[in-house]
Short mmCIF file of C-alpha atoms in Angstrom, two decimals:
data_model
loop_
_atom_site.label_atom_id
_atom_site.label_comp_id
_atom_site.label_asym_id
_atom_site.label_seq_id
_atom_site.Cartn_x
_atom_site.Cartn_y
_atom_site.Cartn_z
CA MET J 1 6.83 5.41 14.96
CA ARG J 2 4.66 2.50 13.95
CA MET J 3 0.90 2.76 14.07
CA GLY J 4 -1.83 0.38 13.08
CA ARG J 5 -5.43 -0.75 13.40
CA ILE J 6 -5.73 -3.33 16.17
CA GLY J 7 -9.20 -4.62 16.90
CA GLY J 8 -10.50 -1.69 14.86
CA ARG J 9 -8.71 0.87 17.05
CA LEU J 10 -5.72 3.15 16.55
CA ALA J 11 -2.60 1.81 18.27
CA LEU J 12 1.11 2.44 18.54
CA LEU J 13 2.97 -0.77 17.80
CA HIS J 14 6.13 -2.35 19.14
CA GLY J 15 6.74 -5.89 17.95
CA ASP J 16 3.69 -7.93 18.91
CA ARG J 17 2.42 -5.40 21.45
CA ALA J 18 0.02 -2.49 20.93
CA LEU J 19 -0.73 0.66 22.92
CA ASP J 20 -4.30 1.87 22.51
CA VAL J 21 -3.97 5.54 21.53
CA GLU J 22 -7.37 6.79 22.70
CA LYS J 23 -6.84 5.33 26.16
CA ALA J 24 -3.18 6.38 26.43
CA SER J 25 -4.02 9.94 25.36
CA ASP J 26 -7.02 10.19 27.72
CA GLY J 27 -9.29 10.76 24.74
CA ARG J 28 -7.17 13.43 23.08
CA PHE J 29 -7.03 11.31 19.92
CA ALA J 30 -9.95 9.26 18.60
CA ALA J 31 -9.92 5.48 18.37
CA GLU J 32 -10.66 5.48 14.61
CA PRO J 33 -7.30 5.32 12.79
CA ASP J 34 -8.50 7.19 9.68
CA ARG J 35 -9.19 10.30 11.75
CA ILE J 36 -5.60 10.68 12.94
CA PHE J 37 -4.23 11.94 9.61
CA GLU J 38 -5.98 15.30 9.89
CA ARG J 39 -3.93 15.83 13.07
CA TRP J 40 -0.82 13.96 11.98
CA ASP J 41 1.82 16.50 13.06
CA GLU J 42 0.21 16.85 16.50
CA PHE J 43 -0.10 13.09 16.83
CA ALA J 44 3.53 12.51 15.78
CA ARG J 45 4.74 14.94 18.42
CA TRP J 46 2.61 13.21 21.07
CA ALA J 47 3.82 9.75 20.03
CA GLU J 48 7.52 10.65 19.92
CA GLY J 49 9.26 8.93 22.80
CA ARG J 50 5.93 7.65 24.18
CA SER J 51 6.41 4.81 26.65
CA LEU J 52 4.96 1.51 25.51
CA ASP J 53 5.13 -0.06 28.95
CA ASP J 54 1.34 -0.40 28.97
CA ALA J 55 1.20 -2.00 25.52
CA VAL J 56 -0.52 -5.38 25.38
CA PRO J 57 -0.02 -8.38 23.07
CA PHE J 58 -2.16 -8.71 19.96
CA SER J 59 -2.68 -11.41 17.34
CA PRO J 60 -2.61 -11.15 13.52
CA ALA J 61 -6.36 -11.77 13.47
CA GLN J 62 -6.86 -8.39 15.18
CA VAL J 63 -4.87 -6.39 12.60
CA GLY J 64 -6.72 -4.36 9.99
CA ALA J 65 -5.65 -1.95 7.27
CA PRO J 66 -3.93 1.10 8.79
CA VAL J 67 -6.05 3.27 6.47
CA LEU J 68 -9.46 1.93 5.59
CA ARG J 69 -11.42 4.76 3.96
CA PRO J 70 -9.05 7.31 2.39
CA ALA J 71 -10.60 10.12 0.39
CA GLN J 72 -8.37 9.32 -2.59
CA VAL J 73 -6.43 6.23 -3.67
CA PHE J 74 -3.82 6.84 -6.36
CA ALA J 75 -1.88 4.12 -8.16
CA ILE J 76 1.06 4.33 -10.53
CA GLY J 77 1.58 1.98 -13.42
CA LEU J 78 4.88 0.97 -15.05
CA ASN J 79 7.02 2.76 -12.43
CA TYR J 80 9.94 0.33 -12.60
CA GLN J 81 11.75 0.13 -15.94
CA ALA J 82 12.08 -3.67 -15.82
CA HIS J 83 8.34 -3.99 -15.27
CA ALA J 84 7.63 -1.56 -18.11
CA SER J 85 9.86 -3.69 -20.35
CA GLU J 86 8.09 -6.95 -19.44
CA ALA J 87 4.80 -5.18 -20.23
CA GLY J 88 6.13 -4.36 -23.70
CA VAL J 89 6.66 -0.63 -23.09
CA ARG J 90 10.07 0.22 -24.56
CA PRO J 91 10.27 4.03 -24.90
CA LYS J 92 11.60 6.02 -21.97
CA ILE J 93 8.77 6.89 -19.59
CA THR J 94 8.62 10.63 -18.97
CA SER J 95 5.45 10.99 -16.92
CA PRO J 96 3.77 8.67 -14.41
CA ALA J 97 0.84 6.54 -15.54
CA VAL J 98 -1.80 7.36 -12.92
CA PHE J 99 -5.04 5.51 -12.18
CA THR J 100 -7.14 4.94 -9.08
CA LYS J 101 -8.11 1.90 -7.07
CA PHE J 102 -11.58 2.30 -5.62
CA VAL J 103 -11.66 2.54 -1.86
CA THR J 104 -13.90 -0.51 -1.37
CA SER J 105 -11.02 -2.69 -2.59
CA ILE J 106 -8.92 -1.93 0.51
CA ALA J 107 -8.39 -4.94 2.79
CA GLY J 108 -6.33 -5.88 5.80
CA PRO J 109 -2.88 -7.46 5.80
CA TYR J 110 -4.12 -10.93 6.73
CA ASP J 111 -7.53 -10.92 5.05
CA THR J 112 -8.63 -13.72 2.74
CA VAL J 113 -8.97 -12.60 -0.88
CA THR J 114 -11.66 -14.08 -3.11
CA LEU J 115 -10.48 -14.59 -6.69
CA PRO J 116 -13.22 -13.62 -9.18
CA SER J 117 -11.54 -15.44 -12.08
CA THR J 118 -8.51 -17.48 -13.11
CA ARG J 119 -6.68 -14.35 -14.38
CA VAL J 120 -5.80 -12.52 -11.16
CA ASP J 121 -2.23 -11.20 -11.09
CA TRP J 122 0.06 -10.06 -8.25
CA GLU J 123 1.91 -6.73 -7.84
CA VAL J 124 3.74 -5.99 -4.57
CA GLU J 125 4.03 -2.22 -4.00
CA LEU J 126 5.37 0.35 -1.58
CA VAL J 127 2.41 2.45 -0.41
CA ALA J 128 2.76 6.02 0.84
CA VAL J 129 0.09 7.63 3.03
CA ILE J 130 -0.30 11.41 3.09
CA GLY J 131 -0.15 13.09 6.50
CA ARG J 132 0.01 16.75 5.53
CA PRO J 133 -2.30 18.23 2.89
CA GLY J 134 -0.72 19.86 -0.11
CA HIS J 135 -1.35 21.36 -3.52
CA GLN J 136 1.48 22.07 -5.95
CA VAL J 137 4.05 20.63 -3.55
CA ALA J 138 7.70 20.97 -4.59
CA GLU J 139 9.56 17.68 -5.03
CA LYS J 140 12.11 18.71 -2.39
CA ASP J 141 9.23 18.95 0.11
CA GLY J 142 7.57 15.68 -0.93
CA TRP J 143 8.67 13.52 1.99
CA SER J 144 7.43 16.12 4.51
CA HIS J 145 3.87 15.47 3.31
CA VAL J 146 4.09 11.70 3.87
CA ALA J 147 2.83 10.34 7.19
CA GLY J 148 4.37 6.94 6.61
CA LEU J 149 4.92 3.91 4.43
CA THR J 150 3.21 0.55 4.34
CA VAL J 151 3.09 -2.63 2.24
CA GLY J 152 0.49 -3.03 -0.48
CA GLN J 153 -0.67 -5.52 -3.09
CA ASP J 154 -2.17 -4.17 -6.31
CA LEU J 155 -4.08 -7.31 -7.28
CA SER J 156 -5.27 -7.17 -10.88
CA GLU J 157 -7.94 -9.06 -12.83
CA ARG J 158 -6.33 -8.84 -16.24
CA THR J 159 -9.37 -9.59 -18.42
CA VAL J 160 -11.43 -6.74 -16.97
CA GLN J 161 -8.38 -4.48 -16.91
CA LEU J 162 -7.61 -4.90 -20.60
CA GLU J 163 -10.97 -5.51 -22.29
CA GLY J 164 -12.94 -2.86 -24.14
CA PRO J 165 -11.91 -0.11 -26.51
CA VAL J 166 -9.57 1.32 -23.81
CA PRO J 167 -8.04 -0.36 -20.73
CA GLN J 168 -10.09 -0.33 -17.52
CA PHE J 169 -7.25 -0.22 -14.98
CA SER J 170 -9.36 1.09 -12.11
CA LEU J 171 -12.09 -1.54 -12.50
CA GLY J 172 -9.73 -4.45 -13.05
CA LYS J 173 -7.79 -3.55 -9.92
CA SER J 174 -10.71 -2.81 -7.60
CA PHE J 175 -12.53 -6.04 -6.84
CA PRO J 176 -13.18 -6.48 -3.09
CA GLY J 177 -9.93 -7.37 -1.35
CA PHE J 178 -7.73 -6.29 -4.27
CA SER J 179 -5.87 -3.64 -2.25
CA PRO J 180 -4.60 -5.24 0.97
CA ILE J 181 -2.31 -2.92 2.94
CA GLY J 182 -0.44 -3.12 6.25
CA PRO J 183 0.48 -4.58 8.61
CA SER J 184 1.51 -1.18 10.04
CA LEU J 185 2.21 2.35 8.91
CA VAL J 186 5.85 3.29 9.58
CA SER J 187 6.84 6.96 9.79
CA VAL J 188 9.50 8.10 7.34
CA ASP J 189 12.03 8.91 10.08
CA GLU J 190 12.23 5.20 10.97
CA PHE J 191 14.11 4.39 7.75
CA ALA J 192 17.84 4.92 7.17
CA ASP J 193 17.00 5.55 3.50
CA PRO J 194 13.27 5.60 2.64
CA ASP J 195 14.19 5.79 -1.07
CA ASP J 196 15.87 2.36 -1.06
CA LEU J 197 13.86 -0.50 0.44
CA ALA J 198 13.81 -4.16 -0.58
CA LEU J 199 10.38 -5.48 -1.61
CA SER J 200 9.24 -8.92 -2.68
CA CYS J 201 6.29 -11.26 -2.88
CA ALA J 202 6.04 -15.02 -2.75
CA LEU J 203 3.34 -17.61 -3.39
CA ASP J 204 3.48 -20.53 -0.96
CA GLY J 205 7.18 -19.84 -0.44
CA GLU J 206 8.10 -19.40 -4.12
CA VAL J 207 9.52 -15.93 -4.73
CA LEU J 208 7.68 -14.21 -7.59
CA GLN J 209 9.06 -10.66 -7.33
CA ASP J 210 12.24 -9.30 -5.77
CA GLY J 211 13.24 -5.66 -6.20
CA ARG J 212 14.28 -2.40 -4.53
CA THR J 213 12.45 0.91 -4.42
CA LYS J 214 15.61 2.75 -5.51
CA ASP J 215 14.64 1.52 -8.99
CA LEU J 216 11.40 3.51 -9.05
CA ILE J 217 11.31 5.73 -12.12
CA PHE J 218 9.34 8.32 -10.14
CA SER J 219 10.28 8.40 -6.46
CA VAL J 220 7.79 9.03 -3.66
CA PRO J 221 8.69 12.76 -3.40
CA GLU J 222 8.38 13.17 -7.17
CA LEU J 223 5.01 11.40 -7.16
CA VAL J 224 3.79 13.74 -4.42
CA ALA J 225 4.90 16.69 -6.54
CA ARG J 226 3.43 15.38 -9.79
CA LEU J 227 0.10 14.35 -8.30
CA SER J 228 -0.31 17.52 -6.25
CA ALA J 229 0.43 19.65 -9.30
CA VAL J 230 -3.08 18.66 -10.43
CA VAL J 231 -4.97 17.26 -7.45
CA PRO J 232 -4.84 18.61 -3.89
CA LEU J 233 -3.59 15.79 -1.66
CA LEU J 234 -5.60 15.19 1.50
CA PRO J 235 -4.65 13.69 4.88
CA GLY J 236 -4.96 9.91 4.70
CA ASP J 237 -4.72 9.71 0.90
CA VAL J 238 -3.02 6.53 -0.30
CA ILE J 239 -0.48 6.23 -3.13
CA PHE J 240 0.40 2.80 -4.56
CA THR J 241 3.79 3.59 -6.09
CA GLY J 242 4.19 0.80 -8.65
CA THR J 243 5.53 -2.74 -8.85
CA PRO J 244 8.87 -4.28 -9.88
CA SER J 245 9.18 -6.93 -12.58
CA GLY J 246 8.00 -10.50 -12.16
CA VAL J 247 4.24 -10.20 -12.58
CA GLY J 248 2.28 -13.12 -14.00
CA MET J 249 1.11 -11.45 -17.20
CA GLY J 250 4.72 -10.71 -18.15
CA ARG J 251 5.74 -14.38 -18.07
CA ASP J 252 5.83 -16.87 -20.92
CA PRO J 253 3.54 -18.65 -20.50
CA GLU J 254 1.40 -16.25 -18.48
CA ARG J 255 0.74 -17.29 -14.91
CA TYR J 256 -1.98 -16.30 -12.43
CA LEU J 257 -2.90 -16.82 -8.79
CA PRO J 258 -4.47 -20.16 -7.87
CA PRO J 259 -7.16 -20.71 -5.24
CA GLY J 260 -5.80 -22.31 -2.10
CA GLY J 261 -2.47 -20.50 -2.11
CA THR J 262 -1.13 -17.85 0.23
CA LEU J 263 0.45 -14.69 -1.17
CA VAL J 264 3.05 -13.05 1.10
CA SER J 265 4.18 -9.50 0.26
CA THR J 266 7.13 -8.03 2.15
CA ILE J 267 8.93 -4.68 2.38
CA GLU J 268 12.10 -4.11 4.35
CA GLY J 269 11.55 -2.25 7.60
CA ILE J 270 7.75 -2.49 7.43
CA GLY J 271 6.69 -6.14 7.47
CA SER J 272 4.56 -8.53 5.45
CA LEU J 273 1.06 -9.08 4.18
CA SER J 274 -0.13 -12.68 4.16
CA ASN J 275 -3.30 -13.15 2.14
CA ARG J 276 -4.95 -16.53 1.63
CA LEU J 277 -6.57 -16.95 -1.79
CA VAL J 278 -9.94 -18.63 -2.32
CA ALA J 279 -12.04 -19.18 -5.44
CA GLY J 280 -15.10 -17.08 -6.01
CA PRO J 281 -18.41 -18.55 -7.30
CA GLY J 282 -17.99 -20.18 -10.69
CA VAL J 283 -14.19 -20.14 -10.54
CA GLN J 284 -12.37 -23.42 -11.03
CA GLY J 285 -11.39 -24.68 -7.61
CA ALA J 286 -14.39 -23.14 -5.84
CA ALA J 287 -15.88 -25.24 -3.09
#
């Protein structure tokens, strides 16, 4: 099953066509996509095998983030060994580095992102969305608590992130537009192997990152277990699972996103984000 936010409304998706869920269910399910996660199992049963004969075409301009206001947004740092190495972290990582991205940073898959400085970095990530609440979930049950997977970008303003007596990961990664997700949420059963998906990002056609989720140090089920060991997970919660190597800060010389470019982030079996970049006030290249 693929679901998304089309024209602000919950829809089942098939290619470039969308079935409005509220209308197709005769009001059984609300039009607001964020509300569906509290009834995810019921919704999944209803959607299974649902005819999409009445689906209608939609355009990219109508597509929003599949989850817009989750109660909790978790993010995992240094969750690919090659990325940890390029960040200068050499010892074996034995526990996930967890931070949050504030909810107001969430944006749609085709939204324009305003760059607040000349030090904004890219990080393509697999994003898991919780569909079944859980506290102290066993790793073997982790996938059963995931509603689906989507594409995410963990954009990062590196000066804010790293200044001060201690790093400010959450602030540096939470400017408006710094968490685009989409274009759809794909249920776990749609993947032959949800633990091994290709992911990449490119700037104006130049590939910047190219990896596979099988290289995650902490898999999605293990992250569900580790996070829920401390924090009860709620329907609609979002987990950014980490990025592969190839980020700008890890290069020599360092490299950052320029105004005027388009950043495309892709994950196998899900689709792509395409976010145009513009300069904020006072940033070189601003109009």
